[in-house]
mmCIF file of N, CA and C in Angstrom:
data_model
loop_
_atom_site.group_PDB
_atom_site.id
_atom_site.type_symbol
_atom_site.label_atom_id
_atom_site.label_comp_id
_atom_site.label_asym_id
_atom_site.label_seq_id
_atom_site.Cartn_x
_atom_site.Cartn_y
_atom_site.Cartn_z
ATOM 1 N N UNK A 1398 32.526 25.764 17.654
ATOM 2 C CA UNK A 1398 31.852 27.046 17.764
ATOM 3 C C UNK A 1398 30.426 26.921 17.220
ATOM 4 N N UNK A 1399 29.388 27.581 17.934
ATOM 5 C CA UNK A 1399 28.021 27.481 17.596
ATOM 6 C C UNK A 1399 27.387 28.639 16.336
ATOM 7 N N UNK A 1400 27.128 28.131 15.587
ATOM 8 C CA UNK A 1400 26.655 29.021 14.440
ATOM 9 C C UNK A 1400 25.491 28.723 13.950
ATOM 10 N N UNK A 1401 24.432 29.654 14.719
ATOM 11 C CA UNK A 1401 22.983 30.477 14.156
ATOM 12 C C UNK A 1401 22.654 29.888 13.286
ATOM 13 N N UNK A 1402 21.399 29.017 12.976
ATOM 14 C CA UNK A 1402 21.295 28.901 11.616
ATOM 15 C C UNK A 1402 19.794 29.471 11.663
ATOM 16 N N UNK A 1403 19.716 30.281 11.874
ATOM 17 C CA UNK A 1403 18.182 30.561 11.617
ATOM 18 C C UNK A 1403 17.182 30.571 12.699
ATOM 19 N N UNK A 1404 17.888 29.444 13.495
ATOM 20 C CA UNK A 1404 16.688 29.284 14.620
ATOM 21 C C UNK A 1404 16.701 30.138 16.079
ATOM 22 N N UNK A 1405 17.486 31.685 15.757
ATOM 23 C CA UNK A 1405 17.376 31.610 16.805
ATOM 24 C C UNK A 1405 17.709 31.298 18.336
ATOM 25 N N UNK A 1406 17.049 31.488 19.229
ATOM 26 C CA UNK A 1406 16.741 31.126 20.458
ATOM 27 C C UNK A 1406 15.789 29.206 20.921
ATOM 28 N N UNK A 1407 15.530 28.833 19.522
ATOM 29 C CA UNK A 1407 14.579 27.857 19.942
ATOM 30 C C UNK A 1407 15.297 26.406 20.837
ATOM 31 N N UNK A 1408 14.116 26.149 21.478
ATOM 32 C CA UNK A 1408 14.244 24.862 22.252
ATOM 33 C C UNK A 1408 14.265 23.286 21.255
ATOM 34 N N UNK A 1409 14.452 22.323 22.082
ATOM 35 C CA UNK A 1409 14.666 21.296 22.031
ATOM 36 C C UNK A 1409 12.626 20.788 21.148
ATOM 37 N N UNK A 1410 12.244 21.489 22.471
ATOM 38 C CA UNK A 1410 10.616 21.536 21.867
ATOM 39 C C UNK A 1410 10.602 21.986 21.239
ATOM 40 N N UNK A 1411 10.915 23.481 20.865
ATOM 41 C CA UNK A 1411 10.619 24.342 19.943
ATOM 42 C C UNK A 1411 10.862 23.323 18.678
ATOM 43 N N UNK A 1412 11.491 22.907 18.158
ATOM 44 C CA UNK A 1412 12.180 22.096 16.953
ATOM 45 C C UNK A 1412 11.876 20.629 16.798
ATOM 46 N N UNK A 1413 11.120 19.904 17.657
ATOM 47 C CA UNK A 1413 10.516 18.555 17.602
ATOM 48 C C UNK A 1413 9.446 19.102 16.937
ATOM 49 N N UNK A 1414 9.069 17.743 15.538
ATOM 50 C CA UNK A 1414 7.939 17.654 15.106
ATOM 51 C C UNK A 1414 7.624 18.317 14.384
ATOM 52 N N UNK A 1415 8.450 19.565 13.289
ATOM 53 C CA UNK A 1415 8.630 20.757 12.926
ATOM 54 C C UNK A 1415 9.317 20.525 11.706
ATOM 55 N N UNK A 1416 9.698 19.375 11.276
ATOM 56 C CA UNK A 1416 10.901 19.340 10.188
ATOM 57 C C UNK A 1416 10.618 20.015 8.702
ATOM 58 N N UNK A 1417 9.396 20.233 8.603
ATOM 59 C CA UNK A 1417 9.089 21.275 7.595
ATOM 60 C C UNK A 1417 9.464 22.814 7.567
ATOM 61 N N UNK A 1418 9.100 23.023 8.577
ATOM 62 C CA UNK A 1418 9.242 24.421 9.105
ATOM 63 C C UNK A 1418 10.966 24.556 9.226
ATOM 64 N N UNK A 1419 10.777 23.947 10.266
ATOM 65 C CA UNK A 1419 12.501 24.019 10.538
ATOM 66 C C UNK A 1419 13.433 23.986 9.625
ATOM 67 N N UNK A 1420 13.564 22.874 9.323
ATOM 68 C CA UNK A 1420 14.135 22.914 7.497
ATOM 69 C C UNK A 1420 14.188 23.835 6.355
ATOM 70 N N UNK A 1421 13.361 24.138 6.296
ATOM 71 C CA UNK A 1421 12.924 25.538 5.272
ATOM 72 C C UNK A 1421 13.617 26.695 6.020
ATOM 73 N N UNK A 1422 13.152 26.984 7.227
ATOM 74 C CA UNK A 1422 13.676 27.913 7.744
ATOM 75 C C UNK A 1422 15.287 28.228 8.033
ATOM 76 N N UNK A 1423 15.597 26.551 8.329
ATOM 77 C CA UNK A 1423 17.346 27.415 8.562
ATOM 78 C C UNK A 1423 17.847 26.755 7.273
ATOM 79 N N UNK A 1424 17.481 26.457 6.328
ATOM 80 C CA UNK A 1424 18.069 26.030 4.831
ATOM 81 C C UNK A 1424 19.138 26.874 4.490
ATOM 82 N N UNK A 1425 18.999 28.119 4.213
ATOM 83 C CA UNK A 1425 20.130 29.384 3.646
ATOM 84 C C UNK A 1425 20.911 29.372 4.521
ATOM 85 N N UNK A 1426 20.848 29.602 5.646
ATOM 86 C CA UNK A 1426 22.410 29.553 6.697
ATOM 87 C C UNK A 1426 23.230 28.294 6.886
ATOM 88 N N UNK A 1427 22.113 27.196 6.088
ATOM 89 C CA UNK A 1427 23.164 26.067 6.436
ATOM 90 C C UNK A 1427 24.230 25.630 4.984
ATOM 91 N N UNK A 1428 23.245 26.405 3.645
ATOM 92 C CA UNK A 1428 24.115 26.482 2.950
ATOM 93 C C UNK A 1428 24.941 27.121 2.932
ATOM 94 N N UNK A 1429 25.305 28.078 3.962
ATOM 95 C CA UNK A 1429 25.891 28.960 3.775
ATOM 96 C C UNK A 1429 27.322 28.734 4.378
ATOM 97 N N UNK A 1430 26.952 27.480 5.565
ATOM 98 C CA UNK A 1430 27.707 26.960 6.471
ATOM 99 C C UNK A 1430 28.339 25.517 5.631
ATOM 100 N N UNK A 1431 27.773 24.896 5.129
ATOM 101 C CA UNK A 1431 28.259 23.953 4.016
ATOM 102 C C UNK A 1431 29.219 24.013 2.582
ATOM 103 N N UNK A 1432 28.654 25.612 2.888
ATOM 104 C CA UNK A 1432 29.400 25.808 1.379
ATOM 105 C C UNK A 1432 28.214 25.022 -0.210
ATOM 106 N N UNK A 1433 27.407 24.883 -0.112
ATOM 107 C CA UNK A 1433 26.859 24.041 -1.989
ATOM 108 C C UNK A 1433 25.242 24.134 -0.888
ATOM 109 N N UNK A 1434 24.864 24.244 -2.129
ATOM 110 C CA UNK A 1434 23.156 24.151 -2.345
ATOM 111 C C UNK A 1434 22.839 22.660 -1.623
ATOM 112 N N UNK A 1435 21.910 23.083 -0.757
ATOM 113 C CA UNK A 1435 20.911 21.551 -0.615
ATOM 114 C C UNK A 1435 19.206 21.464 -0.624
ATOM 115 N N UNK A 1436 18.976 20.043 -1.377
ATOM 116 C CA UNK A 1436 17.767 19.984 -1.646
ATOM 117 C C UNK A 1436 16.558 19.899 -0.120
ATOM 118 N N UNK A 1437 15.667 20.677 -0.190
ATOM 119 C CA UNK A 1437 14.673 20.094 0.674
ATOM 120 C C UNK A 1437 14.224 19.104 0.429
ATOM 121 N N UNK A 1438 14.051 17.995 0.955
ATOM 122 C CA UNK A 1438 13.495 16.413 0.605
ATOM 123 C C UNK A 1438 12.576 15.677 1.883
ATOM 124 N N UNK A 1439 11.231 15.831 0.742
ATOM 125 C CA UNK A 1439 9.771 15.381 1.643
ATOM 126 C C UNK A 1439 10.056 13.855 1.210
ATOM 127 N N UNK A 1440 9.365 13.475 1.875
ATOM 128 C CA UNK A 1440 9.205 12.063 2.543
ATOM 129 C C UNK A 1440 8.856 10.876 3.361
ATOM 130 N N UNK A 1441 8.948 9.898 3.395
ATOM 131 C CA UNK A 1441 8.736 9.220 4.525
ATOM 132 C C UNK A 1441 9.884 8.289 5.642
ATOM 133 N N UNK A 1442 9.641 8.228 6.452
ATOM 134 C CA UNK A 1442 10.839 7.178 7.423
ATOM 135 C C UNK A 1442 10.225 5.857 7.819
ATOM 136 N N UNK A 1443 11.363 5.010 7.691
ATOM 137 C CA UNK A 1443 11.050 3.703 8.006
ATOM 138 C C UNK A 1443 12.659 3.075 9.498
ATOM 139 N N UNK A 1444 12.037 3.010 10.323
ATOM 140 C CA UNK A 1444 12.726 3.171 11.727
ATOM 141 C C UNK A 1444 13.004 1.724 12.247
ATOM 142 N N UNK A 1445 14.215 1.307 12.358
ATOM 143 C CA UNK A 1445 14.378 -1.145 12.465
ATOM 144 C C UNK A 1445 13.285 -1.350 11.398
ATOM 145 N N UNK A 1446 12.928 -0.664 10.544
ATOM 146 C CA UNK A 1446 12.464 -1.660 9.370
ATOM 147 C C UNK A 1446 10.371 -1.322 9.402
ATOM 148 N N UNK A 1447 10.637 0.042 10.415
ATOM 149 C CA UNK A 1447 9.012 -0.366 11.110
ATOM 150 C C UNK A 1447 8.808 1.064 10.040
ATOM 151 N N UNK A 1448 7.493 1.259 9.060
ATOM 152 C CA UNK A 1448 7.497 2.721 8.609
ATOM 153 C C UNK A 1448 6.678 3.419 9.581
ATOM 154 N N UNK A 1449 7.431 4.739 10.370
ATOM 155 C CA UNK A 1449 6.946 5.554 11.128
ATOM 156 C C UNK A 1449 6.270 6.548 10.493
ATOM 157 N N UNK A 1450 6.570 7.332 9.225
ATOM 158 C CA UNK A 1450 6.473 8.084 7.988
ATOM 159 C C UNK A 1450 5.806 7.620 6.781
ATOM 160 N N UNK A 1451 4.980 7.621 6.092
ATOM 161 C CA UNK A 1451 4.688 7.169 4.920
ATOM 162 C C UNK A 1451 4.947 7.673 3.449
ATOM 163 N N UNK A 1452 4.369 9.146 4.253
ATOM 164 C CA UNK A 1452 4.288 9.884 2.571
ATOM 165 C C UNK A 1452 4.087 9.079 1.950
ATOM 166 N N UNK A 1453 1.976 8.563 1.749
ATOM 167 C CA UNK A 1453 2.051 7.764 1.169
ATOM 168 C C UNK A 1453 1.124 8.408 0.004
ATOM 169 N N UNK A 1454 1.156 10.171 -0.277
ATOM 170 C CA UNK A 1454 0.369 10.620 -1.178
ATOM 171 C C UNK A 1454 0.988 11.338 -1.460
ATOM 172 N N UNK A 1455 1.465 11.985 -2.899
ATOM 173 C CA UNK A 1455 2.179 13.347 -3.850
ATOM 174 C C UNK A 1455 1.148 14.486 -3.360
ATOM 175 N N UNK A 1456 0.079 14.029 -2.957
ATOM 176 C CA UNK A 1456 -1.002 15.207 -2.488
ATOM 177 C C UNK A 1456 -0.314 15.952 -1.279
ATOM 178 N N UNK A 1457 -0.015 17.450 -1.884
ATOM 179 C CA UNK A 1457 0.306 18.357 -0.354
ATOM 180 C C UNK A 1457 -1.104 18.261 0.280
ATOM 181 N N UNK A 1458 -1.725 18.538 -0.104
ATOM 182 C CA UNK A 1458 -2.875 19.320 0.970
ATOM 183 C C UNK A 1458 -3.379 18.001 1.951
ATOM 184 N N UNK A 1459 -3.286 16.648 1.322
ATOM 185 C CA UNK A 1459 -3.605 15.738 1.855
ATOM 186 C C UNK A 1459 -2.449 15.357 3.108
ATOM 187 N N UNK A 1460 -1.158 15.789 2.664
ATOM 188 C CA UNK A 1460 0.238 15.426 3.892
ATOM 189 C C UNK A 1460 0.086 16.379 4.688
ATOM 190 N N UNK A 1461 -0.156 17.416 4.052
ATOM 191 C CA UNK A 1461 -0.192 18.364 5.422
ATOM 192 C C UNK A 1461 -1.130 18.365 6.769
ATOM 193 N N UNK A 1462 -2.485 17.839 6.193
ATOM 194 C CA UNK A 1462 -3.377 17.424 6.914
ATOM 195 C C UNK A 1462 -2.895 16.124 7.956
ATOM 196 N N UNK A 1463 -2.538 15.310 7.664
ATOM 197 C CA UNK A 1463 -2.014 14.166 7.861
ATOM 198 C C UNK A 1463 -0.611 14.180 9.134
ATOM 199 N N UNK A 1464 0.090 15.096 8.007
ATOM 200 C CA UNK A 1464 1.270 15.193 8.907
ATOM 201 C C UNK A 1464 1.845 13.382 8.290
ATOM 202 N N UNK A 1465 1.887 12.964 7.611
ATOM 203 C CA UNK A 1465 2.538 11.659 7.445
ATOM 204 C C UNK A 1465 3.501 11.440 6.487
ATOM 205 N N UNK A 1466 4.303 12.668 6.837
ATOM 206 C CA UNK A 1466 5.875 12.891 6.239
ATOM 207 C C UNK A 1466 6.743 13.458 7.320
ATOM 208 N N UNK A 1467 7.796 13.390 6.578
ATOM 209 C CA UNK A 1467 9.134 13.860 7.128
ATOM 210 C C UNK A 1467 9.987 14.769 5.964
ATOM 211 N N UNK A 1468 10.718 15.869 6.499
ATOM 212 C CA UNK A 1468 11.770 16.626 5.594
ATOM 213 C C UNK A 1468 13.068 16.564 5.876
ATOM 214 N N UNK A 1469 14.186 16.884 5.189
ATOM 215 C CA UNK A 1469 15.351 16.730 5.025
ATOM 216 C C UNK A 1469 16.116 17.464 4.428
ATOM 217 N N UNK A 1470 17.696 17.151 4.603
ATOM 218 C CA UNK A 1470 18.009 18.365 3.906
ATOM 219 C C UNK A 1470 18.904 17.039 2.569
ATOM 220 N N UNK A 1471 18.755 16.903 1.128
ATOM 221 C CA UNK A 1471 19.438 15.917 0.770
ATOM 222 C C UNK A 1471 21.089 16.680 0.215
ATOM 223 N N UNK A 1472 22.287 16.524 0.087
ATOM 224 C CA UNK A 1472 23.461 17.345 -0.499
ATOM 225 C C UNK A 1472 24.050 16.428 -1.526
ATOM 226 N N UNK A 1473 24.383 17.441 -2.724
ATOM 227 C CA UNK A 1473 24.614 16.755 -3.732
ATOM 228 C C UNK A 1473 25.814 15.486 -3.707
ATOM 229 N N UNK A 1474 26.638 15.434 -2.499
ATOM 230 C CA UNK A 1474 27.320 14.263 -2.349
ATOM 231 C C UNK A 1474 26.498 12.774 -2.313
ATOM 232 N N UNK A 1475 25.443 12.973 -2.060
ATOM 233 C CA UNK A 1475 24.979 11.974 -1.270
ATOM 234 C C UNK A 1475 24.196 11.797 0.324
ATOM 235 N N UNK A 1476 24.869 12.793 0.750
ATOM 236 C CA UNK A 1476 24.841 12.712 1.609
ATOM 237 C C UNK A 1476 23.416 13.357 2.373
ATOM 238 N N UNK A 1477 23.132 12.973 3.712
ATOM 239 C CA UNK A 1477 21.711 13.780 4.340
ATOM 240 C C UNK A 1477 21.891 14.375 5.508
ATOM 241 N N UNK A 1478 21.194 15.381 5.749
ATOM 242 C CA UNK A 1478 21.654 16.572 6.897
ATOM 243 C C UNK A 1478 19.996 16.095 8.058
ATOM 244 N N UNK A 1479 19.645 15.974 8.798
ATOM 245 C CA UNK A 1479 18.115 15.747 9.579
ATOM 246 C C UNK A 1479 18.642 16.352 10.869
ATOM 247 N N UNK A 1480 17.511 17.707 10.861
ATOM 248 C CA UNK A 1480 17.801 18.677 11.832
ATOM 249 C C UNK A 1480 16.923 18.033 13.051
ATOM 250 N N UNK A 1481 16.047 17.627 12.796
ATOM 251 C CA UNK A 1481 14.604 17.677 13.827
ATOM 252 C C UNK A 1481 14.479 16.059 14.025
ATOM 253 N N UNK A 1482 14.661 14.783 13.513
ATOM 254 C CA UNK A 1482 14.688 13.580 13.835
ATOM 255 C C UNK A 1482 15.160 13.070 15.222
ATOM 256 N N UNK A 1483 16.192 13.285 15.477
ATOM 257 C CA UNK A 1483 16.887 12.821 16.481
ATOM 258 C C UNK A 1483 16.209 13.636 18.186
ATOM 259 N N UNK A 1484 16.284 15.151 17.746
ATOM 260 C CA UNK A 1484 15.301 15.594 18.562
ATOM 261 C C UNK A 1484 13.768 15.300 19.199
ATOM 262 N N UNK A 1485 13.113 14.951 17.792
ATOM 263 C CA UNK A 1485 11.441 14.104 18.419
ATOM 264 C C UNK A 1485 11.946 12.704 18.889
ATOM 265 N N UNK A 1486 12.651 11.894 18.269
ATOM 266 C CA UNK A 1486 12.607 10.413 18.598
ATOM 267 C C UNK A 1486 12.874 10.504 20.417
ATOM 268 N N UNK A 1487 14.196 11.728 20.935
ATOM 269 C CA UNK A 1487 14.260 11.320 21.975
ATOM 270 C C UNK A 1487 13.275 12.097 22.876
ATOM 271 N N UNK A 1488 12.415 13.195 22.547
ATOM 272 C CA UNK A 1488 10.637 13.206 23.236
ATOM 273 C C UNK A 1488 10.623 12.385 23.268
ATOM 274 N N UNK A 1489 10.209 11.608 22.244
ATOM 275 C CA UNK A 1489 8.786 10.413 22.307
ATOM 276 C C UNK A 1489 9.588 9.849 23.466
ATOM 277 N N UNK A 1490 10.389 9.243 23.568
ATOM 278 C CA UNK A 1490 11.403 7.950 24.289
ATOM 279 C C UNK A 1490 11.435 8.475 25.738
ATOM 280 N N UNK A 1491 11.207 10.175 25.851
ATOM 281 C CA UNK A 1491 11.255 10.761 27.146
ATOM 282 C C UNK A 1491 12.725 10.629 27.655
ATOM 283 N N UNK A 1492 13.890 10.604 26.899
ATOM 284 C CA UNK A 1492 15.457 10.868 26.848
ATOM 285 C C UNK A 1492 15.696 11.975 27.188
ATOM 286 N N UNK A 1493 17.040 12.180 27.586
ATOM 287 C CA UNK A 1493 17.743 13.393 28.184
ATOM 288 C C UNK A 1493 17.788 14.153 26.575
ATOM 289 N N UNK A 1494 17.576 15.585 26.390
ATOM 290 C CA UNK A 1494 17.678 16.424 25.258
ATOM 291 C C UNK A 1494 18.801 16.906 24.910
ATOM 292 N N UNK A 1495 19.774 16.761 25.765
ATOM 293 C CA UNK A 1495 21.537 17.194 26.096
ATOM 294 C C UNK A 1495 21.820 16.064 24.896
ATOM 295 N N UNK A 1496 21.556 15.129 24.682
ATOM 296 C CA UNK A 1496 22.295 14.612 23.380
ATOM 297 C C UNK A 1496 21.776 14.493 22.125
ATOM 298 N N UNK A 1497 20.411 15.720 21.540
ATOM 299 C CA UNK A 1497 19.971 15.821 20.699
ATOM 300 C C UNK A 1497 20.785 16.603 19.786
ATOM 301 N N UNK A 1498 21.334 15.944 18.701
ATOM 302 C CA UNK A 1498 21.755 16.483 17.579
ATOM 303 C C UNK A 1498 21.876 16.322 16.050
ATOM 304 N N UNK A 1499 21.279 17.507 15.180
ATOM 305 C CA UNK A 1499 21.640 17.275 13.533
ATOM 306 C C UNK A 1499 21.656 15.927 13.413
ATOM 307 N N UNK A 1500 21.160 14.825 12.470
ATOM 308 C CA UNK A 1500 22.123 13.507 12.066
ATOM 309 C C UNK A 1500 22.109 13.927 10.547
ATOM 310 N N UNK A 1501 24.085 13.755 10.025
ATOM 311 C CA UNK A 1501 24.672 13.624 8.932
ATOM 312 C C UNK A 1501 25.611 13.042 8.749
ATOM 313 N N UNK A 1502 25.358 12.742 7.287
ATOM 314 C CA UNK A 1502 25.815 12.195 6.671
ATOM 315 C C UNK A 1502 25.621 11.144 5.520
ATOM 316 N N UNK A 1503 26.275 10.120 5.324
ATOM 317 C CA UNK A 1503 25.624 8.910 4.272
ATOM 318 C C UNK A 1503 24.610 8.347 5.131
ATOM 319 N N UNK A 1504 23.412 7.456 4.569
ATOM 320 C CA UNK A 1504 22.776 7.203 5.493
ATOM 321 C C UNK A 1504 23.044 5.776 5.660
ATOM 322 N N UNK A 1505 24.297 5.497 5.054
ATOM 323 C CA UNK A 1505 24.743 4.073 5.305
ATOM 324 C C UNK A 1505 25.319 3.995 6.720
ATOM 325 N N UNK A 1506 25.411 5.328 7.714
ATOM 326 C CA UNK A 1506 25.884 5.279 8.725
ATOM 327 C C UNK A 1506 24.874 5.110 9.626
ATOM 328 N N UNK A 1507 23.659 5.182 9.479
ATOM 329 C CA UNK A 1507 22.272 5.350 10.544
ATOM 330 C C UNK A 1507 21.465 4.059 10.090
ATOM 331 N N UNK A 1508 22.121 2.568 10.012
ATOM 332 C CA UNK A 1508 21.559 1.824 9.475
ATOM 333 C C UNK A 1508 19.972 1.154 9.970
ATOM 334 N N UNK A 1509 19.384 1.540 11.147
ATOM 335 C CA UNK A 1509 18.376 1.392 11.486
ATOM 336 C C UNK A 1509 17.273 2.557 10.925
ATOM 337 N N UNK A 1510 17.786 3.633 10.173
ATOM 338 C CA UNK A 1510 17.018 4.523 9.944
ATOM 339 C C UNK A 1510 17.020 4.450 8.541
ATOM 340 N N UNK A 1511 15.715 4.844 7.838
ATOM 341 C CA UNK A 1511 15.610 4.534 6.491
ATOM 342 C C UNK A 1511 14.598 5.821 5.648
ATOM 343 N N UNK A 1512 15.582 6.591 5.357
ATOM 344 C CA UNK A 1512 15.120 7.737 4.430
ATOM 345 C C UNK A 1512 14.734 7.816 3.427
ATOM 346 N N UNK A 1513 13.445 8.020 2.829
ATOM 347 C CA UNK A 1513 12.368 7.570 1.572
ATOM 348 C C UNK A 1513 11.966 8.866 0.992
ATOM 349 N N UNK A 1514 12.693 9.398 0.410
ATOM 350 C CA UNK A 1514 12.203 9.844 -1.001
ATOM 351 C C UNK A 1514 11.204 9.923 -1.218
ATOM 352 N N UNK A 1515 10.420 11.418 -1.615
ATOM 353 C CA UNK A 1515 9.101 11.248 -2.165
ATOM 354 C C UNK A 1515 9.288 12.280 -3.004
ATOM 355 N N UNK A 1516 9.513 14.060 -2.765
ATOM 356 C CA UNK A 1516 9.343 14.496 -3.118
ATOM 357 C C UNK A 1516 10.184 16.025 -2.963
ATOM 358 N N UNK A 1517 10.870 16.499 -4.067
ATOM 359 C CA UNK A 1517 12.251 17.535 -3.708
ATOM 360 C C UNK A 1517 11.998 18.739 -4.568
ATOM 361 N N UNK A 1518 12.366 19.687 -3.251
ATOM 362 C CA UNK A 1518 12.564 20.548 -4.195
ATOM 363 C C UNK A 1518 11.950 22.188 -2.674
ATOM 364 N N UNK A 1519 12.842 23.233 -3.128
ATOM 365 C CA UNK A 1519 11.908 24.126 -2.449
ATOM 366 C C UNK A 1519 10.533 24.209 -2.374
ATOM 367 N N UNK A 1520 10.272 24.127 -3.671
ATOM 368 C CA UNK A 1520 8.641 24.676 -4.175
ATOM 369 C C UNK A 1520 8.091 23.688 -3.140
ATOM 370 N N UNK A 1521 8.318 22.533 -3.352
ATOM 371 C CA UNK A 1521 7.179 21.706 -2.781
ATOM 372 C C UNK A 1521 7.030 21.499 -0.920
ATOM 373 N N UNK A 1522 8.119 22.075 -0.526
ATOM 374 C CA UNK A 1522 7.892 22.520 0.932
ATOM 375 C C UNK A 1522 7.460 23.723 1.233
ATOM 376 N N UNK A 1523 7.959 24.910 -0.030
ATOM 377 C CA UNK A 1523 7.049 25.946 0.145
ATOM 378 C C UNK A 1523 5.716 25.506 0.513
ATOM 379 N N UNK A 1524 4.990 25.191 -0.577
ATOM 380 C CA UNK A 1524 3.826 24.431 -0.781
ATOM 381 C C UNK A 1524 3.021 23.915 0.274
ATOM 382 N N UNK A 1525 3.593 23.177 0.748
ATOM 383 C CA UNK A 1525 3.239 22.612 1.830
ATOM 384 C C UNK A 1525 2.972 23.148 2.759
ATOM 385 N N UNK A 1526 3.558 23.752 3.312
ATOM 386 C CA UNK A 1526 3.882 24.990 4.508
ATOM 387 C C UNK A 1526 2.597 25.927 4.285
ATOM 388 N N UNK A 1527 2.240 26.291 3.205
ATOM 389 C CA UNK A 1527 1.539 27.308 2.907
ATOM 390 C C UNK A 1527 -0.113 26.917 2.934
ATOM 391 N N UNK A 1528 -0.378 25.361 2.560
ATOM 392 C CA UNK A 1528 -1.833 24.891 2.132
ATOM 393 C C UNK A 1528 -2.384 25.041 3.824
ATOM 394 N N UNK A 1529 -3.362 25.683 3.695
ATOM 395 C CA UNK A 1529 -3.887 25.534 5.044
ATOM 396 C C UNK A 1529 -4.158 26.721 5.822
ATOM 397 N N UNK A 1530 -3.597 27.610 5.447
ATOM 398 C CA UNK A 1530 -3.017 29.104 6.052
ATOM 399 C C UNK A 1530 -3.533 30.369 5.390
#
């Protein structure tokens, strides 16, 4: 069964390239759908080993400009929720959008994909979201 998290009506586009936004935005319904609190987690990605993502500055105003992060959702298991990843990778690739979905879990299961830590917390995606505006 399909359950709302916030977004709406949005597209496949609508939600590529967005993982700030997006993230933030359906955060509360997905805790809500999880059951336990999860962290927003800025960052960078490193994709077969190649870094696509850097987050290579604690500076918001400088990432936002940049755009050279990625967000996440991290859960206190361990585990990682990525609403919007799987969606841009298959743009870029020009893939069918019918098999764009969420990737969760440990990320020992997505072993070509490599989730980097920079920086957690609401505030600091608030933050982010906001410099510029």
């Amino acid at each position: 069964m399909h359950k709302d998290l916030g977004a709406g009506s949005l597209t496949p586009h609508d939600i590529a390239f967005r993982c700030a936004e997006i993230s933030w935005r359906m955060k509360r319904q997905f805790e809500e759908i999880v059951n336990t609190k999860v962290l927003l987690t800025l960052g960078g990605l490193r994709i077969e080993g190649i870094s696509n993502l850097s987050a290579s500055t604690s500076n918001l105003v400088e990432l936002r400009k940049s755009g050279d992060y990625h967000v996440w959702w991290s859960l206190p298991s361990g585990e990682i929720t990525d609403v919007t990843l799987a969606t841009s990778m298959l743009i870029l690739q020009g893939r069918d959008l019918s098999k764009a979905q969420p990737l969760a879990g440990f990320t020992t299961q997505f072993p070509q994909i490599e989730w980097v830590p920079k920086l957690v917390g609401d505030n600091v995606i608030r933050q982010l979201l906001t410099y510029g505006h």
